[in-house]
Amino acid sequence: GQSLEQPSEVTAVEGAIVQINCTYQTSGFYGLSWYQQHDGGAPTFLSYNGLDGLEETGRFSSFLSRSDSYGYLLLQELQMKDSASYFCAVRDKQAGTALIFGKGTTLSVSS
Amino acid sequence: NAGVTQTPKFRVLKTGQSMTLLCAQDMNHEYMYWYRQDPGMGLRLIHYSVGEGTTAKGEVPDGYNVSRLKKQNFLLGLESAAPSQTSVYFCASSYTRQGNEQYFGPGTRLTVT
């Protein structure tokens, strides 16, 4: 089957850097995506890694190592508004274009 | 450009009642999905569609039916609601076959008593 593991909670202070790890098991790998969800809101797409390496988008970066079945989301210069849940996701080989999501990591940023 | 919209936003049903959740997208996306989100469980795929007139089962399809009669609409039906179907339902769409970047609607919060 396919599964993803990520920490359930992470806490940090404003201005800090935090890394959210994701390990996955999948029978066919098509890349790793990251989504952000604020409390009560809809998930929004943050980044996608199809190949090994680092992808940078502003304060957020995402990394993938296919040989280690591992990726992470790096958030820099944390702000209070970054308090949210973060989900890693892989394509579901059994369901065509759909995604399988991890259970999410709740990030709490304090001042 | 409204993106992905869902109606209704909230609903309370009694056990055994039926209802239909409507998802609409104005981005001309081929692919659409229904997920449910429960506390501590992340998002789980219920059904999905790869184009008008096509639907397929996801991870947790039991108790739900779907239809995609028009490209822009994806309907999720509950024929006989059960308390286990209390959840937040999200519709999403994507324009690439890879589906990595999905656009989500605001969600429908359903309570079944």
Coordinates of C-alpha atoms in Angstrom, one line a residue:
Chain A
G1 CA 0.0 0.0 0.0
Q2 CA 0.9 3.6 0.1
S3 CA 1.4 5.6 3.3
L4 CA 3.0 8.8 4.5
E5 CA 4.4 9.7 7.9
Q6 CA 4.9 13.2 9.3
P7 CA 5.1 14.6 12.8
S8 CA 1.7 15.5 14.3
E9 CA 2.8 18.8 15.9
V10 CA 5.7 21.3 15.7
T11 CA 6.1 24.5 17.7
A12 CA 8.4 27.5 16.9
V13 CA 8.7 31.2 17.6
E14 CA 8.4 34.1 15.2
G15 CA 11.5 34.6 13.0
A16 CA 12.7 31.0 13.5
I17 CA 13.2 28.3 10.9
V18 CA 11.3 25.0 11.1
Q19 CA 11.5 21.8 9.1
I20 CA 8.6 19.4 8.7
N21 CA 9.6 16.0 7.5
C22 CA 7.7 13.5 5.5
T23 CA 8.6 9.9 4.8
Y24 CA 6.6 7.8 2.3
Q25 CA 6.0 4.3 1.1
T26 CA 4.5 3.9 -2.3
S27 CA 4.5 1.3 -5.0
G28 CA 4.8 4.0 -7.8
F29 CA 6.2 7.4 -7.1
Y30 CA 5.2 10.5 -9.0
G31 CA 6.5 13.2 -6.8
L32 CA 5.8 14.8 -3.4
S33 CA 3.4 17.7 -2.9
W34 CA 2.9 20.0 0.1
Y35 CA -0.3 21.7 1.1
Q36 CA -1.1 24.3 3.8
Q37 CA -4.5 24.4 5.6
H38 CA -5.5 27.1 8.1
D39 CA -8.0 26.2 10.8
G40 CA -11.4 26.1 9.2
G41 CA -10.1 26.7 5.7
A42 CA -9.4 24.8 2.5
P43 CA -6.0 23.2 1.7
T44 CA -3.9 25.3 -0.6
F45 CA -1.0 24.1 -2.7
L46 CA 2.5 25.1 -1.6
S47 CA 5.0 23.1 -3.6
Y48 CA 5.8 20.1 -5.6
N49 CA 9.0 18.0 -6.0
G50 CA 9.2 15.6 -8.9
L51 CA 12.9 15.3 -8.9
D52 CA 15.5 15.1 -6.1
G53 CA 16.7 18.4 -4.7
L54 CA 15.4 21.7 -3.3
E55 CA 12.6 23.8 -4.6
E56 CA 12.4 27.3 -3.3
T57 CA 9.3 29.6 -3.2
G58 CA 9.9 32.7 -1.1
R59 CA 10.2 31.8 2.5
F60 CA 9.2 28.2 1.9
S61 CA 11.4 25.5 0.4
S62 CA 10.7 21.8 -0.2
F63 CA 13.2 19.0 -0.6
L64 CA 13.0 15.5 -1.9
S65 CA 15.3 12.5 -1.8
R66 CA 13.7 9.7 -3.8
S67 CA 16.4 7.2 -2.8
D68 CA 15.5 7.8 0.9
S69 CA 11.7 8.1 0.3
Y70 CA 11.9 11.3 2.2
G71 CA 11.1 14.9 1.8
Y72 CA 10.7 18.0 4.0
L73 CA 9.2 21.4 4.0
L74 CA 11.3 24.2 5.3
L75 CA 9.7 27.4 6.5
Q76 CA 12.0 30.4 7.2
E77 CA 11.4 33.7 8.9
L78 CA 8.3 32.3 10.6
Q79 CA 5.4 34.6 11.0
M80 CA 2.3 34.1 13.2
K81 CA 0.2 33.6 10.0
D82 CA 2.2 30.5 9.3
S83 CA 0.4 28.8 12.1
A84 CA -1.5 26.1 10.2
S85 CA -1.5 22.4 9.3
Y86 CA 0.8 21.2 6.6
F87 CA 0.2 18.1 4.6
C88 CA 2.6 16.1 2.4
A89 CA 0.9 14.1 -0.4
V90 CA 1.8 11.7 -3.1
R91 CA -0.2 10.6 -6.1
D92 CA -2.3 7.6 -5.6
K93 CA -1.2 5.0 -8.1
Q94 CA -4.5 3.2 -7.6
A95 CA -6.6 6.3 -8.2
G96 CA -5.0 7.9 -11.2
T97 CA -4.6 11.5 -10.6
A98 CA -5.8 11.7 -7.0
L99 CA -3.5 12.3 -4.0
I100 CA -2.9 10.4 -0.8
F101 CA -2.3 12.8 2.0
G102 CA -0.4 12.4 5.2
K103 CA -2.3 13.1 8.4
G104 CA -0.8 16.6 8.7
T105 CA 1.5 18.5 10.9
T106 CA 0.1 21.3 13.0
L107 CA 2.6 24.2 13.3
S108 CA 2.1 26.6 16.1
V109 CA 4.1 29.9 15.9
S110 CA 4.3 32.0 19.0
S111 CA 5.7 35.5 19.5
Chain B
N1 CA -13.2 33.7 -11.5
A2 CA -14.7 31.9 -8.5
G3 CA -12.4 28.9 -8.6
V4 CA -14.0 25.9 -6.8
T5 CA -17.3 26.5 -5.0
Q6 CA -19.3 24.1 -2.8
T7 CA -22.8 24.2 -1.6
P8 CA -24.1 24.0 1.0
K9 CA -21.4 25.2 3.5
F10 CA -23.1 23.6 6.5
R11 CA -25.8 20.9 6.9
V12 CA -27.3 18.8 9.6
L13 CA -29.0 15.5 8.7
K14 CA -30.8 12.9 10.6
T15 CA -29.7 9.3 10.2
G16 CA -31.3 7.8 7.1
Q17 CA -31.9 11.1 5.3
S18 CA -30.3 11.8 1.9
M19 CA -28.6 14.8 0.4
T20 CA -26.5 16.0 -2.4
L21 CA -23.4 18.1 -2.2
L22 CA -22.6 20.2 -5.2
C23 CA -19.1 21.2 -6.4
A24 CA -18.6 23.6 -9.2
Q25 CA -15.4 24.8 -10.9
D26 CA -15.0 27.5 -13.5
M27 CA -11.4 26.7 -14.5
N28 CA -12.2 24.2 -17.2
H29 CA -10.4 21.5 -15.2
E30 CA -10.8 17.9 -16.4
Y31 CA -10.1 16.2 -13.1
M32 CA -12.3 16.5 -10.0
Y33 CA -12.2 14.9 -6.6
W34 CA -14.2 14.5 -3.4
Y35 CA -12.3 14.1 -0.1
R36 CA -13.5 13.9 3.5
Q37 CA -11.5 15.2 6.4
D38 CA -11.8 13.9 9.9
P39 CA -9.8 15.0 13.0
G40 CA -6.4 13.3 13.0
M41 CA -7.1 11.5 9.7
G42 CA -6.0 13.9 7.1
L43 CA -7.8 14.0 3.8
R44 CA -9.2 10.8 2.4
L45 CA -10.4 10.3 -1.2
I46 CA -14.0 9.3 -1.6
H47 CA -14.5 9.4 -5.4
Y48 CA -12.9 11.1 -8.3
S49 CA -13.5 11.9 -12.0
V50 CA -11.1 12.2 -14.9
G51 CA -13.6 13.8 -17.2
E52 CA -17.2 14.5 -18.0
G53 CA -19.3 11.4 -17.7
T54 CA -16.6 9.4 -15.8
T55 CA -16.3 8.6 -12.1
A56 CA -14.2 6.1 -10.1
K57 CA -14.0 5.0 -6.5
G58 CA -11.3 6.2 -4.1
E59 CA -10.2 5.0 -0.7
V60 CA -13.5 5.4 1.2
P61 CA -16.4 5.2 -1.3
D62 CA -18.9 3.2 0.7
G63 CA -22.2 5.0 1.4
Y64 CA -21.5 7.7 -1.3
N65 CA -22.4 8.1 -5.0
V66 CA -21.2 10.7 -7.5
S67 CA -22.1 12.0 -10.9
R68 CA -20.2 14.2 -13.4
L69 CA -22.8 15.1 -16.0
K70 CA -21.2 18.4 -16.8
K71 CA -17.5 19.1 -16.9
Q72 CA -17.8 21.9 -14.4
N73 CA -19.9 20.1 -11.8
F74 CA -19.2 17.1 -9.6
L75 CA -22.0 15.9 -7.3
L76 CA -21.6 13.8 -4.1
G77 CA -24.7 12.0 -2.9
L78 CA -25.4 10.4 0.4
E79 CA -28.4 8.1 0.0
S80 CA -28.9 7.1 3.6
A81 CA -26.8 9.2 6.0
A82 CA -25.1 7.6 9.0
P83 CA -23.4 9.3 12.0
S84 CA -20.0 7.9 10.6
Q85 CA -20.4 10.3 7.7
T86 CA -20.2 13.3 10.0
S87 CA -17.2 15.1 8.5
V88 CA -15.9 18.0 6.5
Y89 CA -16.2 17.4 2.8
F90 CA -13.8 19.0 0.3
C91 CA -14.1 19.1 -3.4
A92 CA -11.0 19.7 -5.5
S93 CA -10.0 20.0 -9.2
S94 CA -6.8 19.9 -11.2
Y95 CA -5.8 20.7 -14.7
T96 CA -2.9 18.4 -15.1
R97 CA -3.0 14.7 -15.4
Q98 CA -0.4 14.6 -12.7
G99 CA -2.9 16.3 -10.3
N100 CA -0.1 17.5 -8.1
E101 CA -1.6 21.0 -7.8
Q102 CA -5.2 20.7 -6.8
Y103 CA -7.5 23.5 -6.1
F104 CA -9.9 23.0 -3.2
G105 CA -13.3 24.4 -2.5
P106 CA -14.1 25.9 0.9
G107 CA -15.6 22.7 2.3
T108 CA -19.0 21.5 3.5
R109 CA -19.4 20.7 7.2
L110 CA -21.9 17.9 7.6
T111 CA -23.3 16.6 10.8
V112 CA -25.4 13.5 10.9
T113 CA -27.4 12.9 14.2

